[in-house]
mmCIF file of N, CA and C in Angstrom:
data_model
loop_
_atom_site.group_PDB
_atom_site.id
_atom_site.type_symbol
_atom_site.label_atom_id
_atom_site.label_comp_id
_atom_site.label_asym_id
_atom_site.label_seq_id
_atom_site.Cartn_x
_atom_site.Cartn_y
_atom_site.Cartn_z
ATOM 1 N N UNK J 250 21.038 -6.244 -8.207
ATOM 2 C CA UNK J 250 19.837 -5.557 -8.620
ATOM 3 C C UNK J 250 18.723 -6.571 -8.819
ATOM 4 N N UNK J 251 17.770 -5.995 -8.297
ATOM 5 C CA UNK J 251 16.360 -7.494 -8.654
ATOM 6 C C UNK J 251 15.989 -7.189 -9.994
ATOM 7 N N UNK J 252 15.652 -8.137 -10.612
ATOM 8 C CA UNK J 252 14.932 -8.142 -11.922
ATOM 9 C C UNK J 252 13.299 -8.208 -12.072
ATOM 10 N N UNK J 253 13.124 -8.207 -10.714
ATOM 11 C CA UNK J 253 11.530 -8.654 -10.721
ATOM 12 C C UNK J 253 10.649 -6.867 -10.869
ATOM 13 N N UNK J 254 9.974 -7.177 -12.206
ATOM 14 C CA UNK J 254 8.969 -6.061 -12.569
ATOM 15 C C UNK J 254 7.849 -6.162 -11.535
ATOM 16 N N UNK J 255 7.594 -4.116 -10.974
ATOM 17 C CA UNK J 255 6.703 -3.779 -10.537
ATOM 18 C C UNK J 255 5.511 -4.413 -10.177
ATOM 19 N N UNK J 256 4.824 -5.045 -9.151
ATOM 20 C CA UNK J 256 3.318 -5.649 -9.449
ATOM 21 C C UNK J 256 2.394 -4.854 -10.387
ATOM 22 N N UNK J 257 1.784 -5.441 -10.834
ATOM 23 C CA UNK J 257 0.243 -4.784 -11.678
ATOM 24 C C UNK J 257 -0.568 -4.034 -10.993
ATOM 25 N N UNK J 258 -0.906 -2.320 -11.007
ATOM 26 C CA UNK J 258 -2.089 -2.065 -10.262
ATOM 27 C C UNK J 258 -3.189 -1.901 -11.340
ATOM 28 N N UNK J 259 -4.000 -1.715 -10.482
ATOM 29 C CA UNK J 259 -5.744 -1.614 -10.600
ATOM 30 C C UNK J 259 -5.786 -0.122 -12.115
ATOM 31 N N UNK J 260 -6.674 -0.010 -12.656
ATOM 32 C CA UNK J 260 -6.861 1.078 -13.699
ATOM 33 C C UNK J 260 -6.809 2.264 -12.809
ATOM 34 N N UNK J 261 -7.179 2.489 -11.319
ATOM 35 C CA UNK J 261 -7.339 3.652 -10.737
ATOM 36 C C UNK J 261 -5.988 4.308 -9.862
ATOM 37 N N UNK J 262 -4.757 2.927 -9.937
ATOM 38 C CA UNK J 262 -4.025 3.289 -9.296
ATOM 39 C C UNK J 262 -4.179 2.875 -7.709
ATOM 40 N N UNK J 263 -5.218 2.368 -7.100
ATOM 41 C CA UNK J 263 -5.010 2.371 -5.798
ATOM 42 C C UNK J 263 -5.001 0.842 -5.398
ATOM 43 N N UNK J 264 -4.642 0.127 -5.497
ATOM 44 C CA UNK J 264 -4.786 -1.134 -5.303
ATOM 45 C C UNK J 264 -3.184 -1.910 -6.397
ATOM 46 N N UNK J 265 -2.827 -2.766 -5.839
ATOM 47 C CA UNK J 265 -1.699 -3.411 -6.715
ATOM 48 C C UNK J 265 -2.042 -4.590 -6.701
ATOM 49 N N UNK J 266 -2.260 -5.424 -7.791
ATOM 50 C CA UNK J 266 -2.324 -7.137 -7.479
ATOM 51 C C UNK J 266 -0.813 -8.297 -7.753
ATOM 52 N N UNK J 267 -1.151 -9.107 -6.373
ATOM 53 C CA UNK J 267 -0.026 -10.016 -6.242
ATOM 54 C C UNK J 267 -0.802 -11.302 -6.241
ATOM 55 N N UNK J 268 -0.301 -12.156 -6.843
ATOM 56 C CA UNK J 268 -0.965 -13.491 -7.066
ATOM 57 C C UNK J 268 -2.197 -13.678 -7.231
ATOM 58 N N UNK J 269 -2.797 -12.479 -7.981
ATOM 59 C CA UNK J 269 -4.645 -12.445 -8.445
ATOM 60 C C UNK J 269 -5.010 -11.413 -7.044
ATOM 61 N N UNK J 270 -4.349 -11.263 -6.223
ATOM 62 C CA UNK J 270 -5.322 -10.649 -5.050
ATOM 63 C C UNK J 270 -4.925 -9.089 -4.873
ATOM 64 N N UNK J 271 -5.815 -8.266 -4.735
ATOM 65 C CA UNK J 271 -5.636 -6.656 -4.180
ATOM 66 C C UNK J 271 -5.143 -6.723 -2.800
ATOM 67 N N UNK J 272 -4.231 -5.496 -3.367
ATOM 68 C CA UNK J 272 -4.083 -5.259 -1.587
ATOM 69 C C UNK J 272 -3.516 -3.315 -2.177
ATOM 70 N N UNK J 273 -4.405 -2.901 -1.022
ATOM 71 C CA UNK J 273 -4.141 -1.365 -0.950
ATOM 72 C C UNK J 273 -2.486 -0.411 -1.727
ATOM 73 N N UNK J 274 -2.240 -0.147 -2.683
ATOM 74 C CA UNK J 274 -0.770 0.726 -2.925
ATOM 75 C C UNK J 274 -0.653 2.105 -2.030
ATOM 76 N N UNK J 275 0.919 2.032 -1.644
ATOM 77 C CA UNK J 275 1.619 3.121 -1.053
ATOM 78 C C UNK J 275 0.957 4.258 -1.671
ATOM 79 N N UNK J 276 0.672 5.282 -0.488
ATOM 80 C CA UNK J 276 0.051 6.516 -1.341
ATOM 81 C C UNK J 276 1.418 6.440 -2.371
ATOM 82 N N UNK J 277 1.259 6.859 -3.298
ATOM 83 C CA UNK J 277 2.217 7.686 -4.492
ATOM 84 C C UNK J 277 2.710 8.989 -4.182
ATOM 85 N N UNK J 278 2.045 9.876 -3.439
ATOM 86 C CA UNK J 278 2.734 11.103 -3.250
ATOM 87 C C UNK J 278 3.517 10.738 -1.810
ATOM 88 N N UNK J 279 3.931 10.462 -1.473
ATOM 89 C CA UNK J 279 4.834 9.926 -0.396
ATOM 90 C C UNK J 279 6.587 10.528 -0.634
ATOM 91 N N UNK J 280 7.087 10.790 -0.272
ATOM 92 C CA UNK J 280 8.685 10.913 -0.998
ATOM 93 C C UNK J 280 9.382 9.951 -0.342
ATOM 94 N N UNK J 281 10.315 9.400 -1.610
ATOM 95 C CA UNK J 281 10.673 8.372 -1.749
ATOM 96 C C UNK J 281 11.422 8.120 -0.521
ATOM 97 N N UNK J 282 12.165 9.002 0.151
ATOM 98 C CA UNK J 282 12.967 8.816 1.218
ATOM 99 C C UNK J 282 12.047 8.509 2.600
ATOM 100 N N UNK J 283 11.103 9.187 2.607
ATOM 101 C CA UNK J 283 10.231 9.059 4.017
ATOM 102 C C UNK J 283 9.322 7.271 4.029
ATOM 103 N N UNK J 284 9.308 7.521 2.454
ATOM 104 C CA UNK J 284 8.453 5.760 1.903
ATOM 105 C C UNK J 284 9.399 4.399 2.689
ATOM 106 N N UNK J 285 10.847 4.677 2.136
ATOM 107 C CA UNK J 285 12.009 3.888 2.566
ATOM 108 C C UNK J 285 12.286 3.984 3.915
ATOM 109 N N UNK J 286 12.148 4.439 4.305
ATOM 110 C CA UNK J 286 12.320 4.525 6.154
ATOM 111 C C UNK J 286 10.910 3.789 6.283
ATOM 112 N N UNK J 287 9.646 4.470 6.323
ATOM 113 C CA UNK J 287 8.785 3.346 6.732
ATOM 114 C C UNK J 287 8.517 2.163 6.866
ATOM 115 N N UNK J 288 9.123 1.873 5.156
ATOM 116 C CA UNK J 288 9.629 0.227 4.234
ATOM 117 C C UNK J 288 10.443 -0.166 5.588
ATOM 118 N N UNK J 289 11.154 0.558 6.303
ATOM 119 C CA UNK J 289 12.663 -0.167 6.936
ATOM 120 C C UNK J 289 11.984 -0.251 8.144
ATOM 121 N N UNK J 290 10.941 0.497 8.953
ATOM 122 C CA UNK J 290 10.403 0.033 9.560
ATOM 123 C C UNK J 290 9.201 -0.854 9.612
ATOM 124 N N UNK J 291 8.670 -1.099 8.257
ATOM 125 C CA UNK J 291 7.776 -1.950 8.705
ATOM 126 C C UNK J 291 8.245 -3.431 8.481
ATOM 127 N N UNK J 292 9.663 -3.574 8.078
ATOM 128 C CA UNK J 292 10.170 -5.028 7.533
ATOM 129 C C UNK J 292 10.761 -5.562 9.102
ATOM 130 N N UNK J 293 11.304 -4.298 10.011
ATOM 131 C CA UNK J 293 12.188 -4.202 11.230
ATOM 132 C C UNK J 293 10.838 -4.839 12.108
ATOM 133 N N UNK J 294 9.856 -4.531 11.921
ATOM 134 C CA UNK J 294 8.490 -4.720 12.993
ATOM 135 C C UNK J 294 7.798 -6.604 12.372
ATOM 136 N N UNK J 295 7.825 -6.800 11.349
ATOM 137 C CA UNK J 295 7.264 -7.859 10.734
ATOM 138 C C UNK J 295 8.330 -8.998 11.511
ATOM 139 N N UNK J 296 9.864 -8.705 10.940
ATOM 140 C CA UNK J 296 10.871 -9.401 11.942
ATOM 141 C C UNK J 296 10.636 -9.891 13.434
ATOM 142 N N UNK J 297 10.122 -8.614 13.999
ATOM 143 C CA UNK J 297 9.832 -8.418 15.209
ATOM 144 C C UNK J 297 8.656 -9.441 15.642
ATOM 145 N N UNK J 298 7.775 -9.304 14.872
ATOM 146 C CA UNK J 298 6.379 -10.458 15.179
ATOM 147 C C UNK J 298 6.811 -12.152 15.050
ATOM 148 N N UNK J 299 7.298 -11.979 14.048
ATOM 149 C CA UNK J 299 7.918 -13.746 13.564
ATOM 150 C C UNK J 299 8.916 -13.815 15.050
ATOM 151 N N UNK J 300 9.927 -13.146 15.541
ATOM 152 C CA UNK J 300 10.545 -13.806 16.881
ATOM 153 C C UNK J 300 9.557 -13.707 18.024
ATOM 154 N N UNK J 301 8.644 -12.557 17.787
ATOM 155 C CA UNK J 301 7.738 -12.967 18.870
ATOM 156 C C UNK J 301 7.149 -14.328 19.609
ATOM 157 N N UNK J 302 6.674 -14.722 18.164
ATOM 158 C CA UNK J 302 5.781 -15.701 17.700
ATOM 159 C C UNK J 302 6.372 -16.698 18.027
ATOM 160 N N UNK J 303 8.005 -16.952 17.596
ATOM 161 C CA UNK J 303 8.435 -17.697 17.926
ATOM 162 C C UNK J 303 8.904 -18.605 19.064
ATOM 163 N N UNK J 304 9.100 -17.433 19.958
ATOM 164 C CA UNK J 304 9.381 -17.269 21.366
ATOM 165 C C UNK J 304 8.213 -17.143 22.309
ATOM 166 N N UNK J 305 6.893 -17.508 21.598
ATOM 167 C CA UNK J 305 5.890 -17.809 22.337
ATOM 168 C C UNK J 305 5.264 -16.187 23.368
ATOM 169 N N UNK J 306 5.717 -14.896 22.702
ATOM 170 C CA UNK J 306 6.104 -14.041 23.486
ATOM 171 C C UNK J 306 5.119 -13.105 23.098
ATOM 172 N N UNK J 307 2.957 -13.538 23.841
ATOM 173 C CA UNK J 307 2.437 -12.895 23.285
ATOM 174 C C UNK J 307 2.495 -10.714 23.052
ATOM 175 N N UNK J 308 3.282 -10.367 24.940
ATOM 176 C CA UNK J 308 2.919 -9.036 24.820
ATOM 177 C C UNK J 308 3.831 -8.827 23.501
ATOM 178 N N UNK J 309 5.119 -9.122 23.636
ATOM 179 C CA UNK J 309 6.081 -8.260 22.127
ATOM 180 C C UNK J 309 4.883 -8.919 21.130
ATOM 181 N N UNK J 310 4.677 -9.644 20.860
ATOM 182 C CA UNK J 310 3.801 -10.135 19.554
ATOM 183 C C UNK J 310 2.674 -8.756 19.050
ATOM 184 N N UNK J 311 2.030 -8.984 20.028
ATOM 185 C CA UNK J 311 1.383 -7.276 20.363
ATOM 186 C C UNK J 311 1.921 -5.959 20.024
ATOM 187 N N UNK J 312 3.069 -5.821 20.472
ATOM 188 C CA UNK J 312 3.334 -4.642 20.361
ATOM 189 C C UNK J 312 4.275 -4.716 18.776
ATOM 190 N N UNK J 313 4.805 -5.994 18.419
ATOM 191 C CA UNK J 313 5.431 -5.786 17.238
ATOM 192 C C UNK J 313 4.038 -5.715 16.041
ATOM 193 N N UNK J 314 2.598 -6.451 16.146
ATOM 194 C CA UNK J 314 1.849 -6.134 14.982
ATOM 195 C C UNK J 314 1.393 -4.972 15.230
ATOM 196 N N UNK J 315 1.423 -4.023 16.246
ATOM 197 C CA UNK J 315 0.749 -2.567 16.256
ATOM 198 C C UNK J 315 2.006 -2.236 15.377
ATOM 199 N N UNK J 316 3.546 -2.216 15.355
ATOM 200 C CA UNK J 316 4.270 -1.626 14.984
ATOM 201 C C UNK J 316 3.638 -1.443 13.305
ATOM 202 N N UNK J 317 3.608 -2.944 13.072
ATOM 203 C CA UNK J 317 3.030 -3.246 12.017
ATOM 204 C C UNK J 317 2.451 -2.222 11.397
ATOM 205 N N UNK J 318 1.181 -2.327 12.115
ATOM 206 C CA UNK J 318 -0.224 -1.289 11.822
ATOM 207 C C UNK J 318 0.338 -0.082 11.699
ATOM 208 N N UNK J 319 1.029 0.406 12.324
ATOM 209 C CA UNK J 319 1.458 1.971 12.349
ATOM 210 C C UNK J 319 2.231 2.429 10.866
ATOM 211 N N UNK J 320 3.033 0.924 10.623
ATOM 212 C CA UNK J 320 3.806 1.843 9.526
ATOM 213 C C UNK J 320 3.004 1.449 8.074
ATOM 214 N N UNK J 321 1.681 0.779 8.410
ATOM 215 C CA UNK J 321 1.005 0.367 7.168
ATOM 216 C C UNK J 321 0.427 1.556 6.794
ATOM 217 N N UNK J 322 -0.243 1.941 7.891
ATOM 218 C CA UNK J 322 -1.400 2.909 7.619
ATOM 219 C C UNK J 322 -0.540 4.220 7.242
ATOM 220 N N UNK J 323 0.925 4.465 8.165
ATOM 221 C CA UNK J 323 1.856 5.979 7.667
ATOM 222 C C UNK J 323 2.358 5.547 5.665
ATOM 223 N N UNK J 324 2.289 4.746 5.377
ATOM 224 C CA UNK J 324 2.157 4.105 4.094
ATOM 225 C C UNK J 324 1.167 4.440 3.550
ATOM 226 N N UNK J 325 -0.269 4.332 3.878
ATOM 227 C CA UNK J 325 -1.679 4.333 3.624
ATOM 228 C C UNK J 325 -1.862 3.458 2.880
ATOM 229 N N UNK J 326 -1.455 1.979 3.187
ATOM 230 C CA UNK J 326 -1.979 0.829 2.869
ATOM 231 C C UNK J 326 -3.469 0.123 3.770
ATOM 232 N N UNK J 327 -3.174 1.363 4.747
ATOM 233 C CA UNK J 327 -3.899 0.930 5.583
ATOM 234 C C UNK J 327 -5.235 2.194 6.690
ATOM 235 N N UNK J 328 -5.896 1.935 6.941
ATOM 236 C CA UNK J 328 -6.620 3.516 7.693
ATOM 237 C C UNK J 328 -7.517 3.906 6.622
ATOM 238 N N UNK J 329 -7.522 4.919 6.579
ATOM 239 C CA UNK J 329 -8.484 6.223 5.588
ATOM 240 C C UNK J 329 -7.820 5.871 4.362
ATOM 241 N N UNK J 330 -7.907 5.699 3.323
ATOM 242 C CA UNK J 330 -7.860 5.292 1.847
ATOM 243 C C UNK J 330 -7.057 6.733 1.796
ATOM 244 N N UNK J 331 -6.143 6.732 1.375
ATOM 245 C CA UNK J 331 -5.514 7.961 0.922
ATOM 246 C C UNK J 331 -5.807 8.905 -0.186
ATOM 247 N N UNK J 332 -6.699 7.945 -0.941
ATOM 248 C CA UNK J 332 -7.192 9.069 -2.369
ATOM 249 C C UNK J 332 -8.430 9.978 -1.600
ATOM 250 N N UNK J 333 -8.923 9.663 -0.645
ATOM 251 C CA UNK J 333 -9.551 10.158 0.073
ATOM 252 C C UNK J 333 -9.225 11.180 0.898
ATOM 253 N N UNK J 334 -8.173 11.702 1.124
ATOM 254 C CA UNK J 334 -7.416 12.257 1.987
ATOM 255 C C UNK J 334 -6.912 13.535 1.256
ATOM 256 N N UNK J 335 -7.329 14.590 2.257
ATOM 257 C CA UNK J 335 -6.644 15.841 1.605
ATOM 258 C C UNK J 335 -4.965 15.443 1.661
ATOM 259 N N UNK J 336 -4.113 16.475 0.303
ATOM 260 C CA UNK J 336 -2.863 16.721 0.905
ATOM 261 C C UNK J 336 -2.265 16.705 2.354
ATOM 262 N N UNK J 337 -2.996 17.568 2.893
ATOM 263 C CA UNK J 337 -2.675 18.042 4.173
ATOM 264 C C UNK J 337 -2.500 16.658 5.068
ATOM 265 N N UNK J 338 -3.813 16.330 4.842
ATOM 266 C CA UNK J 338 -4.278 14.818 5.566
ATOM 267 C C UNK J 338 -3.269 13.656 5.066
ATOM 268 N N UNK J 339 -2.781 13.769 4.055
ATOM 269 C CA UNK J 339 -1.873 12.865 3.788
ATOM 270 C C UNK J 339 -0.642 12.890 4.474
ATOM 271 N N UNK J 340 -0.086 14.038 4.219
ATOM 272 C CA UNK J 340 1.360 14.531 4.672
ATOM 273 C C UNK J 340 1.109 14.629 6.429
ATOM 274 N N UNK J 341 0.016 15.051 7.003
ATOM 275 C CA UNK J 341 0.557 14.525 8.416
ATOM 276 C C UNK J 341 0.390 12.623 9.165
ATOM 277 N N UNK J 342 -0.312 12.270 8.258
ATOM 278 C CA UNK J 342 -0.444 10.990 8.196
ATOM 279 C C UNK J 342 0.852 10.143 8.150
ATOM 280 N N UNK J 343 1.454 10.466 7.621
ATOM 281 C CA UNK J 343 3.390 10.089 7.216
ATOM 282 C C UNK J 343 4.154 10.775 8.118
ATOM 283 N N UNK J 344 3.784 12.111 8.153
ATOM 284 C CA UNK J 344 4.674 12.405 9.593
ATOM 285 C C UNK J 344 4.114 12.056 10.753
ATOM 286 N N UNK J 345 3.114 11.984 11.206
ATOM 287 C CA UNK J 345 2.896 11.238 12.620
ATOM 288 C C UNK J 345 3.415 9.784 12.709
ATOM 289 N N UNK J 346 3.250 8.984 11.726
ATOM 290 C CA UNK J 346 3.607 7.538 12.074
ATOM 291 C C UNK J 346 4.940 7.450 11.502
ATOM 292 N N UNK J 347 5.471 8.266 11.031
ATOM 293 C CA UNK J 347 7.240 8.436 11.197
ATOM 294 C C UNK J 347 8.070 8.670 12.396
ATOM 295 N N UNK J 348 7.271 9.598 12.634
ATOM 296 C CA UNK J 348 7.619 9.949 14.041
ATOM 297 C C UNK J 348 7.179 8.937 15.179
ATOM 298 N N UNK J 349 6.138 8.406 15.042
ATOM 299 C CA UNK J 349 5.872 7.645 16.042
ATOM 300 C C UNK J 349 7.093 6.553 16.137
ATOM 301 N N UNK J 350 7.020 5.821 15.235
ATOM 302 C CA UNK J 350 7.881 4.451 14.853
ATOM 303 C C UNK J 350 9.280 4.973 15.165
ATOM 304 N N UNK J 351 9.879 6.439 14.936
ATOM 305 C CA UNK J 351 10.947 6.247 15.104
ATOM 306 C C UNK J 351 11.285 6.511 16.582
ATOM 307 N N UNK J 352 10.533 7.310 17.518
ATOM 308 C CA UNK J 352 10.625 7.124 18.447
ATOM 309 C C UNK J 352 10.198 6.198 19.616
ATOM 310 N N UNK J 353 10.285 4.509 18.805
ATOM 311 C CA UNK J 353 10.063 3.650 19.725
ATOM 312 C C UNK J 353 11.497 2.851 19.127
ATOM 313 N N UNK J 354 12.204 3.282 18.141
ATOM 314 C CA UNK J 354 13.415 2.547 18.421
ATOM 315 C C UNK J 354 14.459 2.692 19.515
#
């Protein structure tokens, strides 16, 4: 089990800080199971860029940081600010880039 407590967010909730710096939080209404699959794809795609990178291998490099992008924004760490976002707009936001990501495994 990790022992390491939650990062600190912002008074409004949308922002979390790690080492003094903001960076966008997981919408919150997300369910936890659809959150964790994304989590699993966006750690599976980050993997993906570092062997890219490694292997000097710009198209995968490419196509592993779009992976990236896809499961940031189905997160809404990334895109349209999610407090901004109707329900509606939220929830197909998570299912499109669920769906997307999973049908490129």
């Amino acid at each position: 089990m990790s022992t390491r407590e939650p990062p600190e967010k912002t008074p409004d909730g949308h922002y979390v800080v790690i080492d003094g710096r903001k960076w966008r939080a997981t919408d919150p209404s997300l369910p936890e199971e659809t959150a964790a699959r994304l989590r699993k794809h966006l750690m599976s795609a980050r993997r993906a860029v570092r062997s890219a990178t490694t292997a000097s291998d710009e198209q995968a490099e490419r196509e592993a940081r779009a992976r990236v992008q896809r499961a940031k924004v189905a997160l809404g760490e990334r895109g349209a600010p999610w407090w901004e976002q109707s329900e509606e707009e939220r929830r197909r936001r998570w299912e499109d880039g669920l769906a997307a990501l999973d049908a490129e495994e």
